[in-house]
mmCIF file of C-alpha atoms (C1' of nucleotides) in Angstrom:
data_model
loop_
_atom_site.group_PDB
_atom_site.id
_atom_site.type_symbol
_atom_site.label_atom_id
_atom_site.label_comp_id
_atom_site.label_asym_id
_atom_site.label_seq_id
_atom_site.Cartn_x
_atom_site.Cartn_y
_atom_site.Cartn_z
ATOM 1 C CA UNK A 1 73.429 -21.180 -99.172
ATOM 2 C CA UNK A 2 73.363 -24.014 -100.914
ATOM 3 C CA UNK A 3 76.157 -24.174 -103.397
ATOM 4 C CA UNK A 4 78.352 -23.150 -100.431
ATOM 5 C CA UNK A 5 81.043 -25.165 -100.341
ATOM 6 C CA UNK A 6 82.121 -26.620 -97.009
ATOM 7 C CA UNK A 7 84.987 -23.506 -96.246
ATOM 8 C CA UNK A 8 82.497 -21.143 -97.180
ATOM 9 C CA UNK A 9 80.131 -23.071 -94.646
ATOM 10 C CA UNK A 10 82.788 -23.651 -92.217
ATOM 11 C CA UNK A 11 82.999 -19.829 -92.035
ATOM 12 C CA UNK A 12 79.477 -18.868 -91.839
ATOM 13 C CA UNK A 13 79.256 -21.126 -88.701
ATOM 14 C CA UNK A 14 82.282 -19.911 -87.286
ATOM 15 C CA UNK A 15 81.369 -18.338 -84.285
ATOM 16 C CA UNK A 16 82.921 -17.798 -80.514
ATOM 17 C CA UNK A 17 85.125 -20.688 -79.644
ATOM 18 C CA UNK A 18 82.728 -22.324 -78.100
ATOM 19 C CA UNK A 19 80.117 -22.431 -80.131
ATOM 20 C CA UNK A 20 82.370 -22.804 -83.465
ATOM 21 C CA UNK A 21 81.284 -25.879 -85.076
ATOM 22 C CA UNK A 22 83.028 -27.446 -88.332
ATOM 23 C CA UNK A 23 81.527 -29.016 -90.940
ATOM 24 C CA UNK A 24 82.994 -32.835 -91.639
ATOM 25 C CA UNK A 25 84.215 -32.971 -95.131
ATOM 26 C CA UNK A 26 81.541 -33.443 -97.408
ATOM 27 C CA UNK A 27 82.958 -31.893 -99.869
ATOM 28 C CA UNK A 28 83.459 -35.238 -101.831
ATOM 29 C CA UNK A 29 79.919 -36.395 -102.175
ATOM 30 C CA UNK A 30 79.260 -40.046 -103.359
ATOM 31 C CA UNK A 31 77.997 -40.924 -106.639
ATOM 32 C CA UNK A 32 75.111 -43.585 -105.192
ATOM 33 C CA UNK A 33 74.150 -40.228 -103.624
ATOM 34 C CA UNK A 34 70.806 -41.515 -101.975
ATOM 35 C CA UNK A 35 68.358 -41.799 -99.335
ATOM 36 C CA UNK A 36 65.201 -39.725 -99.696
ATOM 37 C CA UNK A 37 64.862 -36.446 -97.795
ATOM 38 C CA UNK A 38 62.716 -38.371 -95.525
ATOM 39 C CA UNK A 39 65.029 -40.905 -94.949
ATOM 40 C CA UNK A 40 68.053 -38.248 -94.269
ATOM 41 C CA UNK A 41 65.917 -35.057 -92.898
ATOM 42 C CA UNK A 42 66.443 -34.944 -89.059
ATOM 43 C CA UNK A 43 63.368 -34.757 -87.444
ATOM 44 C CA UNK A 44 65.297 -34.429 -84.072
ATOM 45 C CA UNK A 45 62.531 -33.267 -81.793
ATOM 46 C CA UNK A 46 64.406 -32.370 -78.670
ATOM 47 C CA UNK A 47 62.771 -29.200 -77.819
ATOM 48 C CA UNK A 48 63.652 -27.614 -81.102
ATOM 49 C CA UNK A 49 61.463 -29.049 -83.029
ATOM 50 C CA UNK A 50 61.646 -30.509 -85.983
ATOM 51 C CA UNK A 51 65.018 -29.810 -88.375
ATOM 52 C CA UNK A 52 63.318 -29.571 -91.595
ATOM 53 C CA UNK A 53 66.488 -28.679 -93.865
ATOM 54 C CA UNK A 54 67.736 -31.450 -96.138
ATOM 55 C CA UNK A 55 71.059 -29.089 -96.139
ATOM 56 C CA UNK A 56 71.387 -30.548 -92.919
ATOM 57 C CA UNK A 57 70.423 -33.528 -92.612
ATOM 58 C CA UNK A 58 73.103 -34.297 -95.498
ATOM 59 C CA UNK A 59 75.678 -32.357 -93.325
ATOM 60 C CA UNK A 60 77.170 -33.911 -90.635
ATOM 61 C CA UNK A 61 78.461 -31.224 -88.120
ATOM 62 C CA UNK A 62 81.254 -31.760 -85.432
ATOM 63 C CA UNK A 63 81.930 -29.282 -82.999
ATOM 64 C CA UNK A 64 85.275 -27.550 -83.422
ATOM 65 C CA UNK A 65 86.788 -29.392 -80.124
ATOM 66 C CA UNK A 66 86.271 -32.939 -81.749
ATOM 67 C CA UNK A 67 89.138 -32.290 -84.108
ATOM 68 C CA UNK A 68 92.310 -31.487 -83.241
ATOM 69 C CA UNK A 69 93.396 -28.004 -82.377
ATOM 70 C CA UNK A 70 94.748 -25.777 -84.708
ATOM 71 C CA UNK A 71 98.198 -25.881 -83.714
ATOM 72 C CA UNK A 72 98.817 -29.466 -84.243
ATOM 73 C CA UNK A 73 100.236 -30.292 -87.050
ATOM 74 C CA UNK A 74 98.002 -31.647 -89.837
ATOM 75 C CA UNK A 75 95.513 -29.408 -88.118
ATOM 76 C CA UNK A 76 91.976 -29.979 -87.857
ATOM 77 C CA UNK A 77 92.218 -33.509 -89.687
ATOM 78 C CA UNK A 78 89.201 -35.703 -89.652
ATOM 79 C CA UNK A 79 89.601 -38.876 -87.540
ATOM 80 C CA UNK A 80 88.470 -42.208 -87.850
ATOM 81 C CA UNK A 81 85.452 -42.344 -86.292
ATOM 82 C CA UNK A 82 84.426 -39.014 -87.232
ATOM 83 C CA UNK A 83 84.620 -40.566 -90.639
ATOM 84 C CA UNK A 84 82.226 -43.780 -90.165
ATOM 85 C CA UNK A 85 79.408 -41.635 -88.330
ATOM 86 C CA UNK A 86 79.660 -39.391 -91.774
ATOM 87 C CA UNK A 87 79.503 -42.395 -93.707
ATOM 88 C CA UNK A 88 76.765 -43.809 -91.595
ATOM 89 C CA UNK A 89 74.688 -40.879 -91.552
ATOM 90 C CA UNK A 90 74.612 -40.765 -94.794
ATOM 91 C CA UNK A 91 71.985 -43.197 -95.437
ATOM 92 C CA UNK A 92 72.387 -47.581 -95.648
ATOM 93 C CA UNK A 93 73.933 -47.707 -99.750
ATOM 94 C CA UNK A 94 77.362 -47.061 -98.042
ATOM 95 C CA UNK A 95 80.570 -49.465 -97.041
ATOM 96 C CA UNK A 96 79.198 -49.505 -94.056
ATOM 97 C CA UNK A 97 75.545 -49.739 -92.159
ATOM 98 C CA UNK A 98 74.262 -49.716 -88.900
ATOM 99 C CA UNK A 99 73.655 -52.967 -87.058
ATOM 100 C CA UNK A 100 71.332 -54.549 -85.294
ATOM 101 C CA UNK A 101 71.918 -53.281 -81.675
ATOM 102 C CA UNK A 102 72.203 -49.755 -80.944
ATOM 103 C CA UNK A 103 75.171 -48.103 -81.938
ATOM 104 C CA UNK A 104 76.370 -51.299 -83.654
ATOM 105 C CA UNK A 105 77.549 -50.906 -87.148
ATOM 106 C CA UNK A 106 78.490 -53.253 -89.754
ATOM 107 C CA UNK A 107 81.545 -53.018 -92.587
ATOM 108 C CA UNK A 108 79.958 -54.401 -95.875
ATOM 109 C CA UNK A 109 82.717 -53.659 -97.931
ATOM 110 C CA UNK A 110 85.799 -53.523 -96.304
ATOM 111 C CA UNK A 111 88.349 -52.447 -99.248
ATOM 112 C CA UNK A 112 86.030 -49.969 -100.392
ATOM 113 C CA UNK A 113 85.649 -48.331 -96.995
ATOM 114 C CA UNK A 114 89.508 -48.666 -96.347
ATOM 115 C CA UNK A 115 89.926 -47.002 -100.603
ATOM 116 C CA UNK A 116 87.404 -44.073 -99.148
ATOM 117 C CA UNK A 117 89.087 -43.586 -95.680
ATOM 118 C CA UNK A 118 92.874 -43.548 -97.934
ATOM 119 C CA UNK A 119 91.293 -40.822 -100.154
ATOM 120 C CA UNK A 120 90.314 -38.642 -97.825
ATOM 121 C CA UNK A 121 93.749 -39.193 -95.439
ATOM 122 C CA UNK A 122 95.864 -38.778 -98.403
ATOM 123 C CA UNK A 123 97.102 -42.577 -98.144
ATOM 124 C CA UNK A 124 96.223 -44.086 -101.255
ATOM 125 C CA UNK A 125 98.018 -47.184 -99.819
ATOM 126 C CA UNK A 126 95.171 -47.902 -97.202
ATOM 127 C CA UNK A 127 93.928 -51.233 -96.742
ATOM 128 C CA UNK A 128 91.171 -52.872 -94.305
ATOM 129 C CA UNK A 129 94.280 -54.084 -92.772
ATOM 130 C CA UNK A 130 95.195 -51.015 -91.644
ATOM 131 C CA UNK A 131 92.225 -49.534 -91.162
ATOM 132 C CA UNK A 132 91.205 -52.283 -88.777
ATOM 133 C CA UNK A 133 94.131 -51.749 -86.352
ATOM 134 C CA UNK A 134 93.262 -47.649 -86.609
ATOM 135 C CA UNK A 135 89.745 -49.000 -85.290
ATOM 136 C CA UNK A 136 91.544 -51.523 -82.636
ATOM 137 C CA UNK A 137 93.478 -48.513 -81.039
ATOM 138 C CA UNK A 138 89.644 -47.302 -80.166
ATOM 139 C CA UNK A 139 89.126 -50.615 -78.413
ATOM 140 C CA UNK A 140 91.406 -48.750 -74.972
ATOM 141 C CA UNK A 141 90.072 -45.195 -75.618
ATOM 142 C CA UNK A 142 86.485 -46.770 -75.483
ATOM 143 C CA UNK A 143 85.350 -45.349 -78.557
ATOM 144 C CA UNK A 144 85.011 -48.503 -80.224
ATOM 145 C CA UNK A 145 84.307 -52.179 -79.348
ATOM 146 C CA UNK A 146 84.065 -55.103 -81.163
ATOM 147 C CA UNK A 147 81.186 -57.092 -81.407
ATOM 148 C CA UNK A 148 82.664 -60.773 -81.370
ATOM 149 C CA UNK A 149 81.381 -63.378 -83.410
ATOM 150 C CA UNK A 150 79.829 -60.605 -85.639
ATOM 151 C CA UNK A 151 82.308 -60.362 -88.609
ATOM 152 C CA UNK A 152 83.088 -56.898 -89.354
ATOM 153 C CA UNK A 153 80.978 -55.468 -86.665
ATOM 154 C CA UNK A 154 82.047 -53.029 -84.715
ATOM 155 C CA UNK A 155 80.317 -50.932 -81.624
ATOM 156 C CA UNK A 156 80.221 -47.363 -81.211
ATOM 157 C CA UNK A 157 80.118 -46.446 -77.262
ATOM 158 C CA UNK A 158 77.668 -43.763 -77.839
ATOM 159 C CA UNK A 159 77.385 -43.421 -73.773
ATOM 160 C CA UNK A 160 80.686 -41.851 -73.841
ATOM 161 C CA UNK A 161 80.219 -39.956 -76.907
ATOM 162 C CA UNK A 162 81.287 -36.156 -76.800
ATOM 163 C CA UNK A 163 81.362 -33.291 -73.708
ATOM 164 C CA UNK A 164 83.833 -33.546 -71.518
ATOM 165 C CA UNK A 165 86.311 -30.334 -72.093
ATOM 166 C CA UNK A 166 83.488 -29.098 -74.035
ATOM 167 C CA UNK A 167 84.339 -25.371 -74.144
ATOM 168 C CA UNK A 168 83.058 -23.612 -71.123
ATOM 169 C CA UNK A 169 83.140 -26.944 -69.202
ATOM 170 C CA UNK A 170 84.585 -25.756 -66.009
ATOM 171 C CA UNK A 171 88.422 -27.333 -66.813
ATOM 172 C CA UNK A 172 89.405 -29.670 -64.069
ATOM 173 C CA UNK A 173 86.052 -31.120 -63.902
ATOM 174 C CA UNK A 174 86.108 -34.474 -64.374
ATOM 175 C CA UNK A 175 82.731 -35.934 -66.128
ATOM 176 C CA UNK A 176 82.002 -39.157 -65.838
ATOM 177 C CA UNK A 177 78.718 -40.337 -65.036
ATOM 178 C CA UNK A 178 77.180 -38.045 -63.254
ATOM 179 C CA UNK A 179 77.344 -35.285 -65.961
ATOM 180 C CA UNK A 180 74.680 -33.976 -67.887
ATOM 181 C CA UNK A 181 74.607 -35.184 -71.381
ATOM 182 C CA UNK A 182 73.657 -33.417 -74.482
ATOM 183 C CA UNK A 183 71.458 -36.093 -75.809
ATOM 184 C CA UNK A 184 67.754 -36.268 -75.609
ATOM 185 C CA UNK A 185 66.296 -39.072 -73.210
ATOM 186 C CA UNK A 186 63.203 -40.120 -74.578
ATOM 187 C CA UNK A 187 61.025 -41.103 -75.040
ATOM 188 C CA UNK A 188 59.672 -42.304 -71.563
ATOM 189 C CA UNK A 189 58.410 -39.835 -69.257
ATOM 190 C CA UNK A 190 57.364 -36.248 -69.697
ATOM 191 C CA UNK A 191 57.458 -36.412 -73.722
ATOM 192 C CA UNK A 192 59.812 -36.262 -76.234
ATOM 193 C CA UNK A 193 61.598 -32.591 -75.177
ATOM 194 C CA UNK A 194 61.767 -33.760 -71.478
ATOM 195 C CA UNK A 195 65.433 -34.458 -72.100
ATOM 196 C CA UNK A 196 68.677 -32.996 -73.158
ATOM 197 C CA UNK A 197 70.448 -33.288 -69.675
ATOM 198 C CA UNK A 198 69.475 -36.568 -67.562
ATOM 199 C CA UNK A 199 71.957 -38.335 -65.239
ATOM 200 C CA UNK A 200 74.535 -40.938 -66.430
ATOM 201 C CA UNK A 201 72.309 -43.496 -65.415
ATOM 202 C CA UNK A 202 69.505 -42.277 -67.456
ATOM 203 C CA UNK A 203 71.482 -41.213 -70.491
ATOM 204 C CA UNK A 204 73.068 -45.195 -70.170
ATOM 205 C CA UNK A 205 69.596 -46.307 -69.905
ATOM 206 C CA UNK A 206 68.599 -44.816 -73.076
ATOM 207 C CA UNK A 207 71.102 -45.665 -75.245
ATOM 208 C CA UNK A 208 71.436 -49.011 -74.467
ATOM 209 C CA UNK A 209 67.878 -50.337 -74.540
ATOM 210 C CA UNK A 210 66.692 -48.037 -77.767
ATOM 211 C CA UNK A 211 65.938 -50.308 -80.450
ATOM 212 C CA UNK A 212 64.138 -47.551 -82.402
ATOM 213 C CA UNK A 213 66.088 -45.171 -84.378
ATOM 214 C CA UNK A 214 67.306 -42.234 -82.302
ATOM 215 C CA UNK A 215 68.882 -39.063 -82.883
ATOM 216 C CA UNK A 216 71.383 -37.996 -81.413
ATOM 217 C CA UNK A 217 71.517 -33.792 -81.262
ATOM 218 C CA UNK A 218 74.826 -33.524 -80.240
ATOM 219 C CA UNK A 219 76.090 -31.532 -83.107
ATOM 220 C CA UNK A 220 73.858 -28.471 -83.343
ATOM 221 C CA UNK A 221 74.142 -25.363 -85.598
ATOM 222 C CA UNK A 222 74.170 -22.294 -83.137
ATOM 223 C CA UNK A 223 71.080 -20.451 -84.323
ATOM 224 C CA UNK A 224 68.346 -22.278 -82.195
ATOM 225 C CA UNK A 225 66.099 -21.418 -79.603
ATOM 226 C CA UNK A 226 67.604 -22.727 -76.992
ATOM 227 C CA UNK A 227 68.128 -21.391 -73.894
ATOM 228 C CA UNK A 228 71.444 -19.997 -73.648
ATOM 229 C CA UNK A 229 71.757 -21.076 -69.910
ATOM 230 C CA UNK A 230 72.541 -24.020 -70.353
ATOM 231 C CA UNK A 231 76.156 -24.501 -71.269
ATOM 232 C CA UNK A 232 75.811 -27.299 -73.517
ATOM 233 C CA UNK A 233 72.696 -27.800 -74.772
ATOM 234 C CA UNK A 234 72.537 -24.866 -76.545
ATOM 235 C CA UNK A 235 75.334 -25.913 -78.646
ATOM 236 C CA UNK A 236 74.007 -29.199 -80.171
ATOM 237 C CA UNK A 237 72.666 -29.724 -83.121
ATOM 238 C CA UNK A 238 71.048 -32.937 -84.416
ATOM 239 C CA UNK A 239 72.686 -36.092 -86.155
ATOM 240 C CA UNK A 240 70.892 -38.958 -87.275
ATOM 241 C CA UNK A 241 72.138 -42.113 -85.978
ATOM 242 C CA UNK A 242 71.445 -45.307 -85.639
ATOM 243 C CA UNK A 243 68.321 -46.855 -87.742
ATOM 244 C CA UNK A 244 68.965 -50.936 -86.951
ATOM 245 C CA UNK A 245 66.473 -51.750 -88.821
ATOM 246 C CA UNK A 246 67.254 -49.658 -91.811
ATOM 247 C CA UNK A 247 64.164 -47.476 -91.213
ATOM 248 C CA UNK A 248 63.370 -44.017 -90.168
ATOM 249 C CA UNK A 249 61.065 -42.617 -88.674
ATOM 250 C CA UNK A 250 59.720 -38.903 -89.713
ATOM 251 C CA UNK A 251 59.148 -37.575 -86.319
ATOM 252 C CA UNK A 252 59.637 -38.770 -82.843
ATOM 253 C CA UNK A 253 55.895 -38.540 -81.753
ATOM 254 C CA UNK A 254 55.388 -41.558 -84.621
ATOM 255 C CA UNK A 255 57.894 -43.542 -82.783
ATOM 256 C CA UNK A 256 56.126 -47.365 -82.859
ATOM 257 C CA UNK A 257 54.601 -48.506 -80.083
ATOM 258 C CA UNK A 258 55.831 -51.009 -77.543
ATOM 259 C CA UNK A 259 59.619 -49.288 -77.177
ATOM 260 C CA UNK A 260 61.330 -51.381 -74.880
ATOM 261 C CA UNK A 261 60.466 -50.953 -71.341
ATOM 262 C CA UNK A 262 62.422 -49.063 -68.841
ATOM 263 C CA UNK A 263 63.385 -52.498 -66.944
ATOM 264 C CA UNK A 264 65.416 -52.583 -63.651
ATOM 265 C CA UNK A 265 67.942 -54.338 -65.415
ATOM 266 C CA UNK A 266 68.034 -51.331 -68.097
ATOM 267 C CA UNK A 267 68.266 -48.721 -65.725
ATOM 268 C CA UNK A 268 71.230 -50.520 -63.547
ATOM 269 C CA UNK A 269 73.030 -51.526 -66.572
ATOM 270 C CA UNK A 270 76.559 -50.180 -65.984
ATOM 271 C CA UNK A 271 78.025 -46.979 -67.790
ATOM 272 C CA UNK A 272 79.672 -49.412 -69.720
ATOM 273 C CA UNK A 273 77.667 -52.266 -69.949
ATOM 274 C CA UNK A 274 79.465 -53.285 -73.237
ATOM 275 C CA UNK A 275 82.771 -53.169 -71.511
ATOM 276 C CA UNK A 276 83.676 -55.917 -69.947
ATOM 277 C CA UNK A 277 87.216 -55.396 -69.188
ATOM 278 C CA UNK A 278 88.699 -53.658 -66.507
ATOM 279 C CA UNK A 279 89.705 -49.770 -66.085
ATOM 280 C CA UNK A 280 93.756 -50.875 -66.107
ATOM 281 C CA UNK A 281 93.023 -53.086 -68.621
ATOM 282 C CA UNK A 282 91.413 -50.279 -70.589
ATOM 283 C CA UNK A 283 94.543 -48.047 -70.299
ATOM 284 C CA UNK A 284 92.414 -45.446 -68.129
ATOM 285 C CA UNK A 285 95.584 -44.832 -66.687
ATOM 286 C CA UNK A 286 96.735 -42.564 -69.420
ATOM 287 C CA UNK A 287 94.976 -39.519 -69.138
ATOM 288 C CA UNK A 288 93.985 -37.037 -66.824
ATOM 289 C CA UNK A 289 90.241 -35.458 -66.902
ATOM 290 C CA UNK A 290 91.997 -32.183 -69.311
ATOM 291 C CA UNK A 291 92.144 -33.921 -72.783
ATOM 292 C CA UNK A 292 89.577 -33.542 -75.187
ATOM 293 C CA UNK A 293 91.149 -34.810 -78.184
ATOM 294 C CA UNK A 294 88.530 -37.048 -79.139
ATOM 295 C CA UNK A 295 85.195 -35.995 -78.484
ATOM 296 C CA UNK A 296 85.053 -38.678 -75.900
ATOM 297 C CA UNK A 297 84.306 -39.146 -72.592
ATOM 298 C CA UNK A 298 87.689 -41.051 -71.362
ATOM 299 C "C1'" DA B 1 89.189 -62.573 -89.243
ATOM 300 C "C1'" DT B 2 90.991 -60.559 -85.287
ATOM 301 C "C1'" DC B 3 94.405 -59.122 -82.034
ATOM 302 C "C1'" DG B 4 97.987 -56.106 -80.259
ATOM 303 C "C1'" DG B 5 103.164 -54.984 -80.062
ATOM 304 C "C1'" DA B 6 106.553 -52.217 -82.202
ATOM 305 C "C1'" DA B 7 108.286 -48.638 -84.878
ATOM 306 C "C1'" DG B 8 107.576 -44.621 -87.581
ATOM 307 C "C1'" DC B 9 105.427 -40.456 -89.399
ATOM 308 C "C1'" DG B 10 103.563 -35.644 -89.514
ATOM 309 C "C1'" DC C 1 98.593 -37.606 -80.443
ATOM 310 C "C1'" DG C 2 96.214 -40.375 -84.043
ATOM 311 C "C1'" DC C 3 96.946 -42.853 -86.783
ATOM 312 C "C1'" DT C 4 99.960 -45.853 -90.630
ATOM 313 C "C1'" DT C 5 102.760 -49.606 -91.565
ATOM 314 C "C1'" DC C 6 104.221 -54.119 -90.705
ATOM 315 C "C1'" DC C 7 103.771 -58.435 -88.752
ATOM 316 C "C1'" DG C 8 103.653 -62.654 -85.728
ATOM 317 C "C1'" DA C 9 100.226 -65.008 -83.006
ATOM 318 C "C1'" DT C 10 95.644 -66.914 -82.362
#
DNA sequence: ATCGGAAGCG
DNA sequence: CGCTTCCGAT
């Protein structure tokens, strides 16, 4: 399969609704095309081993849900953010990079990333301008968050990244911190695989005192052996993220030594540590616990 | 540079 | 709804 294009791929994945998943638009591949396969390959060892394809490791795979439903007009369009993880996850010669703190990520070239964001919208008249206040609406849905004093560095809230309305999520149920996450928790106790499904706490924990390069698994091909029980975990695949220090590391068991200690402080650090203003403030108001739209925890 | 209101669009 | 466009304020 691999001068599929990304329909034909779309459609080989296409599956129940729930475990549809959609490939993000690659179809327009960069010319600095880059990274070695060891830099891109995702090693994501949470339980499924390693992912040894470079098909996907180049591929960056959303679950159906994270776009917006058929129906709507200008259906199934890619959003924003959707759009910087591709960008970031495809290696550090891009507009944009990660940063130095987890999740962080920094906007090199701000034109070029607004020209790239206008091609693939359609709006050739795109501007960082623009694009900026696209990324400032994230600010109140708590996608986003800017990292002041840091110019063009923005924060991905990764703790509230993806699951709730995720198909087969029981509807009404309202996930906040309490819910099982789709990420791996590692590496700490129990190994790399003892993860995919800790507390809030634990997931918070983990994302916000990694300093190592993590992956995240929470967009999974279907065809993995994974227990089918659980309702999520079976559905996520794995997505590089995050490499601060512009380096990757092959597998998880050759993580470097000294990761950050579990601290107190870690483990207490609120859901949303990062945010620092208050739910009203934050618009929380808006929405009841239904809505997926985004992908994101609201 | 960054923010956020306001209006508009599909 | 998720931006896009425009813009005055900081």
């Amino acid at each position: 399969m691999m001068m599929l294009s990304a329909s034909v791929k779309r459609d080989f994945f296409r599956g129940t609704n729930t475990e549809r998943l959609i490939i993000s638009a690659l179809e327009k591949p960069e010319k600095h095309q880059p990274a070695t396969a060891t830099q891109m390959q995702c090693n994501c060892s949470c339980s499924i081993g390693p992912f040894p394809s470079p098909y996907w490791s180049r591929t960056v795979l959303f679950p159906d849900w994270a776009y917006k439903p058929a129906w709507s007009p200008g259906s199934r369009q890619v959003q924003l953010w959707h759009f910087l993880l591709e960008l970031l996850g495809r290696g550090e010669s891009g507009p944009i990079g990660w940063g130095g703190e987890w999740g962080e990520f920094v906007i090199r070239d701000p034109e070029r990333l607004a020209r790239l964001w206008g091609e693939r919208k359609g709006k050739p008249q795109m501007n960082y301008d623009k694009l900026s206040r696209a990324l400032r609406y994230y600010y109140n849905k708590r996608i986003l968050h800017k990292t002041k004093g840091k110019r063009f560095t923005y924060k991905f809230n990764f703790s509230k990244l993806v699951l709730v309305n995720y198909p087969g999520h029981p509807p009404g149920h309202q996930v906040v911190q309490s819910a099982p996450l789709p990420f791996p928790v590692f590496p700490s106790d129990g190994g790399v695989t003892r993860v995919c499904g800790g507390g809030g706490p634990l997931i918070d924990r983990a994302l916000q005192s990694v300093t190592y390069p993590l992956l995240l698994p929470y967009l999974l091909p279907k065809p993995f052996p994974f227990p089918h029980s659980h309702p999520v975990l079976g559905h996520f695949p794995c997505l590089s993220v995050p490499s601060p220090h512009g380096s990757s590391y092959p597998n998880l068991k050759e993580l470097p030594a000294g990761i950050p200690p579990t601290t107190t402080a870690a483990l207490h650090l609120t859901p949303n540590a990062w945010a620092t203003k208050s739910g009203k403030e934050w618009g929380l108001n808006r929405r009841g616990a239904g809505t997926v739209g985004t992908g994101y925890l609201e």
